[in-house]
Amino acid sequence: MSAEPKGVRSNLLQELFWTRTGLLLLTLVVTSGSSLAISSTMDQGALRTFLTSVGTGTLISAVVGFGQTLITNSAAQRALITPVVEESRRALRDLNAEYRALDREFFPTHVFEPTARPDPAFNQVMMQDLERTRLYVFRGFAGRYAAGRLLLSQSECELRAVLADPRDDDAISGRARYLLRNEGVDGDYDAIAERLREQISIGLVGLFLARGRCSRIDLTIVSDPPLDRLELFDDSVWLTLYSNTSAGVIRLYPRTVRFAEGSFIYGMERAEFLRISNSKAGLHIVITPGTSRADFLALFEKITGNPLTEDGFRSLEEKFHRFRKEFSASAQLGS
């Protein structure tokens, strides 16, 4: 939107020709020219002298009036129109700044639609946020993707994660129902639930393998994790909407929106994550770069309720690396 006074004649010459003042000046010029032209064809006498005087006087009046009109209109332009234009420009700048602030607070910076395979653009933008962050917050299901991103990252950060409790059927059911809708009539709920429990085990092993990329990993295991996945960085928050099934099109990777730091969603989700991660109802586990494999095997049993042997650990490790390579190739993130 422009603040220029297009409906107002700002050009002085245009002002002369499109007002009654301009019409008056034109009349004077025509009268002067006509009188002088007629007098030039007449013989010496009183009538010729009269017409010459009339022509000369009206010409002088036209010239003086033209100059006076220029000066008057220029002064009016500076006194009336220019302040209005500047005020309009200032109001538009303020309005644009307010709209930008509203956009930043309530509207996502990026929207990624559902896909059947990892979206390279989605993952590349997220990896850029991860490279810049000091704190990586993850609230999801198994943590496999968080572990894979950490191993691909070139920077070090602190990870705080909320994961589903594999011992609680209710913690599994939300994600299982989503995947069951994706698989259609051929899907088997029990098989999906068992696969999800294995994914949690793989994710835990992956986080242990990624411990060297983090100054500290704080895990909170809860029985009622929110269905939507949250990934929060220093300057952005990402929400993967597993709860958004109203569109009627279910994909393995649902719709994801990104909001900037400082937005309403960023503050709300950060506060909600802190509430969940600090809840006394959850199981709190800490993994550091100094956590040994023996320590992790004990933590794994505490989280899952199942002991993990060395052979079992190596099997899960192999499955995680296979997942990481497939994910990296699909998302075009390198290896």
Coordinates of C-alpha atoms in Angstrom, one line a residue:
M1 CA 0.0 0.0 0.0
S2 CA 1.4 3.4 -1.0
A3 CA 1.0 6.6 1.0
E4 CA 1.5 8.8 -2.1
P5 CA -1.4 11.3 -2.7
K6 CA -2.4 10.0 -6.1
G7 CA -5.8 11.6 -5.7
V8 CA -4.3 15.0 -5.2
R9 CA -2.6 17.1 -7.9
S10 CA 0.9 17.6 -6.5
N11 CA 2.5 18.9 -9.8
L12 CA 2.3 22.7 -9.8
L13 CA 1.9 23.1 -13.6
Q14 CA -0.9 20.5 -13.5
E15 CA -2.5 22.5 -10.7
L16 CA -2.5 25.6 -13.0
F17 CA -4.2 23.8 -15.9
W18 CA -6.8 21.9 -13.9
T19 CA -8.3 24.6 -11.6
R20 CA -10.3 27.8 -12.0
T21 CA -7.1 29.8 -11.5
G22 CA -5.7 28.1 -14.6
L23 CA -8.8 28.9 -16.6
L24 CA -8.6 32.6 -15.5
L25 CA -4.9 32.8 -16.6
L26 CA -5.8 31.2 -19.9
T27 CA -8.6 33.8 -20.4
L28 CA -6.1 36.6 -19.7
V29 CA -3.5 35.2 -22.2
V30 CA -6.2 34.8 -24.9
T31 CA -7.5 38.3 -24.3
S32 CA -4.1 39.8 -24.4
G33 CA -3.1 37.9 -27.5
S34 CA -6.3 38.8 -29.3
S35 CA -6.1 42.5 -28.4
L36 CA -2.4 42.8 -29.5
A37 CA -3.1 40.9 -32.7
I38 CA -6.1 43.1 -33.6
S39 CA -4.3 46.4 -32.7
S40 CA -1.4 45.4 -34.9
T41 CA -3.7 45.5 -38.0
M42 CA -5.2 48.9 -37.2
D43 CA -4.0 52.4 -38.1
Q44 CA -2.8 54.8 -35.5
G45 CA -5.6 56.1 -33.4
A46 CA -7.3 56.1 -30.1
L47 CA -8.8 52.6 -30.6
R48 CA -5.5 51.0 -31.5
T49 CA -3.9 52.7 -28.4
F50 CA -6.8 51.3 -26.3
L51 CA -6.5 47.7 -27.6
T52 CA -2.7 47.8 -27.2
S53 CA -3.1 49.0 -23.6
V54 CA -5.7 46.3 -22.9
G55 CA -3.4 43.6 -24.4
T56 CA -0.3 44.7 -22.6
G57 CA -2.2 45.0 -19.3
T58 CA -3.8 41.6 -19.5
L59 CA -0.5 40.0 -20.5
I60 CA 1.2 41.6 -17.5
S61 CA -1.6 40.4 -15.3
A62 CA -1.3 36.9 -16.6
V63 CA 2.4 36.8 -16.0
V64 CA 2.1 38.2 -12.5
G65 CA -0.8 35.8 -11.7
F66 CA 1.1 32.8 -13.0
G67 CA 4.0 33.6 -10.7
Q68 CA 1.8 34.3 -7.8
T69 CA 0.0 31.0 -8.3
L70 CA 3.2 29.1 -8.4
I71 CA 4.4 30.6 -5.2
T72 CA 1.0 30.2 -3.5
N73 CA 0.6 26.5 -4.5
S74 CA 4.1 25.7 -3.5
A75 CA 3.5 27.1 -0.1
A76 CA 0.2 25.2 0.2
Q77 CA 2.0 22.0 -0.9
R78 CA 4.5 22.4 1.9
A79 CA 2.0 23.5 4.5
L80 CA -0.9 21.1 3.8
I81 CA -0.2 18.1 1.5
T82 CA 3.4 17.2 2.5
P83 CA 2.6 16.8 6.2
V84 CA -0.4 14.6 5.4
V85 CA 1.7 12.4 3.1
E86 CA 4.4 12.1 5.7
E87 CA 1.9 11.2 8.4
S88 CA 0.3 8.6 6.1
R89 CA 3.7 7.1 5.5
R90 CA 4.5 7.0 9.2
A91 CA 1.1 5.4 9.9
L92 CA 1.7 2.7 7.3
R93 CA 5.1 1.9 8.6
D94 CA 3.7 1.5 12.1
L95 CA 0.9 -0.7 10.7
N96 CA 3.3 -2.8 8.8
A97 CA 5.5 -3.3 11.9
E98 CA 2.4 -4.3 13.9
Y99 CA 1.4 -6.9 11.2
R100 CA 4.9 -8.3 11.1
A101 CA 4.9 -8.6 14.9
L102 CA 1.5 -10.4 14.7
D103 CA 2.9 -12.7 12.0
R104 CA 5.9 -13.6 14.1
E105 CA 3.8 -14.3 17.2
F106 CA 0.9 -16.3 15.8
F107 CA 1.8 -17.5 12.3
P108 CA 4.3 -20.3 11.4
T109 CA 7.5 -19.4 9.5
H110 CA 7.3 -22.8 7.7
V111 CA 4.6 -25.3 6.9
F112 CA 5.5 -28.8 5.7
E113 CA 2.6 -30.9 4.4
P114 CA 2.3 -34.7 5.1
T115 CA 4.6 -37.0 3.1
A116 CA 5.1 -40.8 2.8
R117 CA 8.9 -40.4 3.0
P118 CA 11.2 -38.0 4.9
D119 CA 11.0 -34.5 3.3
P120 CA 14.6 -33.3 2.5
A121 CA 13.6 -29.6 2.8
F122 CA 12.0 -30.2 6.2
N123 CA 15.0 -32.0 7.5
Q124 CA 17.6 -29.6 6.2
V125 CA 15.9 -26.6 7.8
M126 CA 15.6 -28.5 11.1
M127 CA 19.3 -29.5 11.0
Q128 CA 20.2 -25.8 10.5
D129 CA 18.3 -25.0 13.7
L130 CA 20.0 -27.9 15.5
E131 CA 23.5 -26.7 14.5
R132 CA 22.8 -23.3 16.0
T133 CA 21.2 -24.4 19.3
R134 CA 22.6 -24.9 22.7
L135 CA 19.5 -26.7 24.1
Y136 CA 17.6 -29.3 22.1
V137 CA 14.2 -30.2 23.5
F138 CA 12.4 -33.3 22.2
R139 CA 9.0 -34.6 23.1
G140 CA 8.0 -37.6 21.1
F141 CA 7.6 -41.3 21.1
A142 CA 10.8 -43.2 20.7
G143 CA 13.6 -40.7 20.2
R144 CA 15.1 -42.4 17.2
Y145 CA 15.0 -39.3 15.0
A146 CA 16.5 -37.2 17.8
A147 CA 19.4 -39.6 18.2
G148 CA 19.9 -39.7 14.5
R149 CA 20.0 -35.9 14.2
L150 CA 22.5 -35.6 17.1
L151 CA 24.9 -38.1 15.4
L152 CA 24.6 -36.1 12.1
S153 CA 25.1 -32.7 13.8
Q154 CA 28.6 -31.1 13.9
S155 CA 27.8 -29.1 17.1
E156 CA 27.4 -30.0 20.8
C157 CA 24.2 -29.3 22.8
E158 CA 22.2 -30.4 25.8
L159 CA 19.3 -32.7 25.1
R160 CA 16.1 -32.8 27.2
A161 CA 13.7 -35.4 26.0
V162 CA 10.2 -36.8 27.0
L163 CA 9.5 -40.3 25.7
A164 CA 6.7 -42.8 25.9
D165 CA 6.8 -45.4 28.6
P166 CA 7.1 -48.8 26.8
R167 CA 5.6 -50.6 29.8
D168 CA 2.3 -48.7 29.6
D169 CA -0.2 -49.7 26.9
D170 CA -1.9 -46.3 27.1
A171 CA 1.4 -44.6 26.2
I172 CA 1.6 -46.8 23.0
S173 CA -2.0 -46.6 21.9
G174 CA -2.1 -43.0 20.5
R175 CA 0.8 -43.6 18.0
A176 CA -0.5 -47.1 17.3
R177 CA -3.9 -45.8 16.3
Y178 CA -2.3 -43.2 14.0
L179 CA -0.2 -45.9 12.2
L180 CA -3.1 -48.2 12.0
R181 CA -5.1 -45.5 10.1
N182 CA -2.1 -45.1 7.8
E183 CA -1.9 -48.8 7.1
G184 CA -5.6 -49.2 6.4
V185 CA -7.7 -52.3 6.7
D186 CA -4.6 -54.6 6.5
G187 CA -3.1 -53.1 9.6
D188 CA -2.8 -55.2 12.8
Y189 CA -2.9 -53.3 16.1
D190 CA -1.0 -55.8 18.2
A191 CA 1.8 -56.0 15.6
I192 CA 2.0 -52.2 15.4
A193 CA 2.2 -51.9 19.2
E194 CA 5.0 -54.5 19.4
R195 CA 6.9 -52.7 16.6
L196 CA 6.5 -49.4 18.5
R197 CA 7.9 -51.0 21.7
E198 CA 10.9 -52.1 19.7
Q199 CA 11.3 -48.6 18.3
I200 CA 11.5 -47.2 21.8
S201 CA 14.3 -49.7 22.6
I202 CA 16.1 -48.8 19.5
G203 CA 15.7 -45.1 20.3
L204 CA 17.1 -45.6 23.8
V205 CA 20.2 -47.3 22.4
G206 CA 20.5 -44.6 19.8
L207 CA 20.5 -41.9 22.5
F208 CA 23.2 -43.8 24.4
L209 CA 25.3 -43.9 21.2
A210 CA 24.8 -40.1 20.7
R211 CA 25.8 -39.2 24.3
G212 CA 29.2 -38.0 23.1
R213 CA 27.5 -35.3 21.0
C214 CA 25.7 -33.9 24.1
S215 CA 27.0 -32.3 27.3
R216 CA 24.0 -34.0 29.0
I217 CA 20.9 -36.0 28.1
D218 CA 17.9 -35.8 30.4
L219 CA 15.2 -38.3 29.7
T220 CA 11.7 -38.3 31.2
I221 CA 9.6 -41.4 30.6
V222 CA 5.9 -40.7 30.9
S223 CA 2.8 -42.9 30.5
D224 CA 0.7 -40.2 28.8
P225 CA 2.9 -38.3 26.3
P226 CA 1.1 -35.8 24.0
L227 CA 0.4 -37.2 20.6
D228 CA 2.1 -34.4 18.7
R229 CA 5.9 -34.4 18.5
L230 CA 7.7 -31.4 19.7
E231 CA 11.3 -30.3 18.8
L232 CA 12.4 -27.0 20.3
F233 CA 15.6 -25.2 19.7
D234 CA 17.0 -21.8 20.8
D235 CA 15.4 -19.9 17.9
S236 CA 12.5 -22.1 16.8
V237 CA 9.9 -24.7 17.7
W238 CA 8.6 -27.5 15.5
L239 CA 5.3 -29.3 15.9
T240 CA 4.6 -32.5 14.0
L241 CA 0.8 -32.9 14.1
Y242 CA 0.0 -36.6 14.6
S243 CA -3.3 -35.4 16.1
N244 CA -4.3 -33.6 12.8
T245 CA -6.4 -36.4 11.1
S246 CA -9.3 -34.2 10.1
A247 CA -8.0 -33.7 6.6
G248 CA -8.7 -37.3 5.7
V249 CA -5.3 -38.0 4.3
I250 CA -3.0 -39.9 6.6
R251 CA 0.7 -40.1 5.9
L252 CA 3.6 -41.7 7.8
Y253 CA 5.1 -38.3 8.2
P254 CA 2.3 -35.9 9.2
R255 CA 2.0 -32.1 8.7
T256 CA 4.7 -30.1 10.6
V257 CA 4.7 -26.4 11.4
R258 CA 7.7 -24.3 12.5
F259 CA 7.3 -21.2 14.7
A260 CA 10.1 -18.7 15.5
E261 CA 11.4 -18.0 19.0
G262 CA 9.4 -15.2 20.6
S263 CA 6.1 -16.5 19.2
F264 CA 3.1 -17.4 21.4
I265 CA 3.4 -21.0 20.4
Y266 CA 7.1 -21.1 21.3
G267 CA 6.5 -19.8 24.8
M268 CA 3.4 -22.0 25.3
E269 CA 5.2 -25.2 24.2
R270 CA 8.3 -24.5 26.2
A271 CA 6.2 -24.0 29.3
E272 CA 4.2 -27.2 28.7
F273 CA 7.4 -29.2 28.1
L274 CA 8.9 -28.0 31.4
R275 CA 5.7 -28.9 33.2
I276 CA 5.9 -32.5 31.8
S277 CA 9.6 -33.0 32.2
N278 CA 9.6 -31.8 35.8
S279 CA 6.6 -33.8 36.7
K280 CA 7.1 -36.2 39.6
A281 CA 4.9 -38.8 37.9
G282 CA 7.6 -39.4 35.2
L283 CA 10.7 -41.5 35.4
H284 CA 13.8 -39.3 35.2
I285 CA 17.0 -40.7 33.7
V286 CA 20.3 -38.9 33.0
I287 CA 22.9 -40.0 30.4
T288 CA 26.2 -38.3 30.1
P289 CA 29.3 -38.8 28.0
G290 CA 30.7 -40.7 31.0
T291 CA 27.8 -43.2 31.2
S292 CA 29.3 -46.7 30.6
R293 CA 27.6 -49.5 28.7
A294 CA 27.0 -51.4 32.0
D295 CA 25.4 -48.3 33.4
F296 CA 23.2 -48.0 30.4
L297 CA 22.1 -51.7 30.5
A298 CA 20.9 -51.0 34.0
L299 CA 19.0 -47.9 32.9
F300 CA 17.5 -49.7 30.0
E301 CA 16.1 -52.4 32.3
K302 CA 14.7 -49.7 34.6
I303 CA 13.0 -48.0 31.7
T304 CA 11.6 -51.0 29.8
G305 CA 11.3 -53.5 32.6
N306 CA 13.3 -56.0 30.5
P307 CA 16.9 -56.9 31.0
L308 CA 19.3 -56.2 28.0
T309 CA 22.1 -58.6 27.3
E310 CA 25.3 -57.7 25.3
D311 CA 23.9 -59.6 22.3
G312 CA 20.6 -57.8 22.6
F313 CA 22.4 -54.5 22.8
R314 CA 24.4 -55.2 19.6
S315 CA 21.2 -56.3 17.8
L316 CA 19.5 -53.0 18.8
E317 CA 22.6 -51.1 17.9
E318 CA 22.7 -52.6 14.4
K319 CA 19.0 -51.8 13.9
F320 CA 19.5 -48.2 15.0
H321 CA 22.4 -47.7 12.5
R322 CA 20.3 -49.3 9.8
F323 CA 17.5 -46.9 10.6
R324 CA 19.9 -43.9 10.7
K325 CA 21.4 -44.7 7.3
E326 CA 18.0 -45.1 5.7
F327 CA 16.7 -41.9 7.3
S328 CA 19.8 -40.0 6.3
A329 CA 19.6 -41.2 2.7
S330 CA 15.8 -40.4 2.4
A331 CA 16.2 -37.0 4.0
Q332 CA 19.4 -36.2 2.0
L333 CA 21.4 -35.4 5.1
G334 CA 24.5 -37.3 4.3
S335 CA 25.9 -40.0 6.6

